[in-house]
Amino acid sequence: MFHLLINKCMKKNRMNLAIWQGKVPQNLFRKMRLTLFFSFIMLLQVGAMNVSIAQKRVTLSLKDVMLKDFFAELRQQTGDIIVFSNTEINTTQRVSVDTKNELITDILDRVLKNLDLGYKVVEGYIVVFKHVPQKQAKSVSGLVTDKNKESLPGVTVLVKGSSIGVVTDIDGRYRLVLPEQKDIFLVFSFVGMKTQEVKYTGQDSINVVLEEDVEALNEVVVTGIFRRNKELATGASTTITSKELKQIGNQNILQSLRTLDPSFKIVESKLNGSNPNVLPEVELRGANGITDLDANYKGNPNQPLFILDGFETTLQRVIDMDPNRVESITILKDASAAALYGSRSANGVIVIETKAPEMGRLQVTYTGDYAVVIPDLSDYDLLNAREKLELQLEAGHFEATNSATYNSLQDYYNRLRKNVEEGVDTYWLSKPVQTGFEHRHNIRLEGGDKVLRYSMNLTARFAPGVMKESGRTNYEGGMFLSYRLSNLIFKNDLQLTYNLAKNSPYGEFYQYTQTNPYQKPYDENGKLIKIFDQQAPSYFEEYNRNPLYDADLNITDQEDYLNFVNNFSIEWNISELFTLMGRFSITRQTGETNYFLPAQHSKFSKMGDPVSDPEEYMRRGEFKWNTDKSFSVLGDINLRYGQSFGKHSIYAVGGFNISQTTIDGREIKAEGFPSQNMNDIGFAKQYYKDSRPTSTYNISRLAGVLITANYAYDNKYLFDASLKYDGSSNFGSNQRYAPVWSVGLGWNIHREKFMEKAIAITQLKLRASYGVTASQSFSPYQAMRKYQYDIERQYAGIIPATMKGLGNDDLKWQQTKVTNLGVDFSAFQDRLSMSVDVYKRNTTNLLADVTIAPSLGFLSYTENVGETENKGAEVSMRYMILRDTHKNIFWSVNLSGANNSNKITKISNAMKKRNDDVKQKAYEENTTTPLLLYEEGNSVTSIYAVRSLGIDPSNGKEMFLTKTGVKTYTWNTNDQVKVGDTRPDLEGVLGTSITWKNLYFSANFRYMFGGQTYNSTLVDRVENANLYQNVDRRVYENRWREAGDESFFKDIKSTDKTKQSSRFVQDENVLSCESISIGYDIMAPKILNAIGADRIKITGYLNDAFRFSSVKQERGLNYPFARRFAFSLNISF
């Protein structure tokens, strides 16, 4: 028997009702049919009854009354019956209610919830019941934002200690079902942000604000196509933040990059020094290709690819861009990391990401970079006036057998001697140089909200060089807009750059190193002297001209360009799993070069005579005008997929890219400018003799498809794979396409259970990758047959064309097979961190211009000529000596090192023939510098010379070894062999940094040892020195003078010209100070409030402070090296 008690709260009268259960009488069926009919009619009214109860309002003022009294009051005001069970509900519980004109349902919700009771409205009755405990899954939801209150999609939310987790949606929201366990902690993590842990205490929602982690950017791989957590990547890469770049220097980003990563190398130019208008030669992990002095490539075949905000850019633009715009730089080194860029990735990829605008109120930031640039002349040690005159006297320059000539020479000597005795000792090295003051000013405006964000930047840079009147001026302006519409994000970045480069009218610096110090640049009236001595003997005529005179003429030597770039992208977050991105970029650049020398320039001093040869004389003076235009269009579409479920994490990208670049150039060379004031090409007498205007037009196209996938299991076991299939117009019609692919494996050992006891180790990761990359940084028409119209040979109105370039339909892509093994390690709470990589790169189908017989009608054609092998190792290590977060003091040391060896494993017969031709040409031209030769088994940086046994003490002659090992006094060009290699065995940086509160200090020193160099100074300025010019002081030292002398140099009176000899190959070990910086953040409120600033930071730099080398030789012969003392000021409002 089941009993239900119904209490009618009417004047405390109780009525007990019981439902009888048993056998049903027959006459009851008729009654039931009638009841069912009327019940159906009544059901139509129940909804109305329930609604009427829900709409009733009451006013109560009850304080500490029993629950049954509360029910009675409700019944009295509403007339509604409240039904409950006496056995389950304790009606003596106390409640308090104070409300006015409130819905009865709201009152019941509030009161009964606190008593663990519930209610339902059933057929006009309010039925009260007790909650039955049920086990139901707990869940939590919330919103994740950044400090600017902008939602963060893609944030990982994990239950600590488990694989249960979700990823925030496009609006930054999440909902997570929690497991049945005690002490639940939620872990919020996102690339570039500090990870947060929040304890779950039963709350329904948890909202989190993530803070940016500058150091965490080092743990993010930015590929230019997508971002990845470095812990889950298998490729070799390095990420450098803007903060790290600015700690090194404020000159340009490449100078800072070479200090921060050992694999990135700027090849030092001993000729061009610190010339701001000469692009440096850069390499990443050595040289894959070969270069030829006669080659006409679009660029350096060993130069890495530069990507700026997802789009390819030029080395020139990277050099000229403002470092203050950079957010981070990622170096992609191996195939697994760089294969995304297909045929452009063989030399590695440098991915530059600029700063995105911060959300919030309008913020204005001013950055001023200032530098004092001082010429470094410490590598020169020349004779003074007295020493130089005595040297020439000893060499017999003032002696002659003819009496008239002898008297003329003696008179000249006496005049020079008089200058010396009067104190003339001109330091010519100081005449063309200056101390430059470089300054750059940048203003940035940024702001916005969740929907629209914007930024504007304006930069002006004035960089005078250390050669007078040389320098570089840059103006840069841009605007960035980002607009979010639902799940679409539109971005547009427009940048406009103008650059003006001026070369010094003072000519090349070596002229001043050769000018004799006993000569005076000015006469007694302070007027510039053109000819030092009008009565000088003919022997001295060539060395009697003042190099400063040319600089005083009206000379023009400058080039400028205007660059326009617009990058547009649209990102569609289709769902939590899929994102579609399309990008489009256009680049337009126009440039102009003007080079003018008047007839009075020394270059034309021997050109004709106004009387005897007036026609040749009127050709004096020249003007070269060149203009070029380039236009590039790039576009790509990528579909990204990312999902984490259980212990699995999958990320994949599929896409398509296409690009086209056209280059259009014009050049005119004219001559005949009798006056220096006639400095316009319109004043020319004629075109260059036997020449006419020329033009060039190049167009190159590239298209490719990409598929890449990354998989991680339990964040322990990693697998990456990429496939890029490119087609390029630069190669033969039979070899247009090339597949580029890579695979990578990784193992996060520190996440294994057996590593739990190794608490000192925070990271131990193994990486391995293999892939095939390609290079296409070559001339667009290298594989095509080229023709030239011959206007002078037209016949019957038909203009013939002659072949000027031999095509090669089978010209293949230069491909590189890359193997990389790496280890990432950190310990002692990340006090110690280290990364080690070893690699091997085999390049096949090397491209080079091959010389052929001129009788064929053209000089060369492009061919696949051989194979090379690069292998090496890199180590980067940092140790935190002191880390006191309470006192805010940190001290760390860092050490990096890189070794790279190169070997040519195969060359073609055509390349062997090229080597023989180079040797023969050098012999005929009496060349003294080492030749650029390529031989199997040797490196592309090998030094070739004839092996020397030194100076024979008996006769002062140099003794050589032939290729077969036979001693001889005869130098033979065919006996040249490898005698050294310019690439060092080890090169790297040792540095330290200290932070104490708001003060920062760092110092970095570069070391290099194990390589060799050919000391041309000892050859050209000592042994082969032209004693009519000033020379190196060592010209006196260790000379052979008589039989029995053991010496390094030949007799000073010897007229035999020394050629390539191993005697001048020296081991080069270098220690230099690349950067010292000290900075301070001004945080004092009084100072900041006084000028209305949010932040002020000042930094001082000293770059290239000193350099110690085991080899003493003259550097910067065309343009001197320099030291920089710089200062940076950053103010935000």
Short mmCIF file of C-alpha atoms in Angstrom, two decimals, residues 44 133 230 279 540 573 708 787 1102 1111:
data_model
loop_
_atom_site.label_atom_id
_atom_site.label_comp_id
_atom_site.label_asym_id
_atom_site.label_seq_id
_atom_site.Cartn_x
_atom_site.Cartn_y
_atom_site.Cartn_z
CA LEU A 44 -6.33 21.98 -21.71
CA PRO A 133 21.45 13.69 -4.22
CA LYS A 230 58.78 25.29 -29.80
CA LEU A 279 75.18 45.57 -48.74
CA PHE A 540 107.43 60.91 -59.81
CA ASN A 573 37.99 31.33 -38.25
CA THR A 708 52.44 20.24 -43.77
CA TYR A 787 69.04 37.34 -78.75
CA LEU A 1102 79.50 50.84 -27.52
CA VAL A 1111 97.26 38.91 -38.21
#
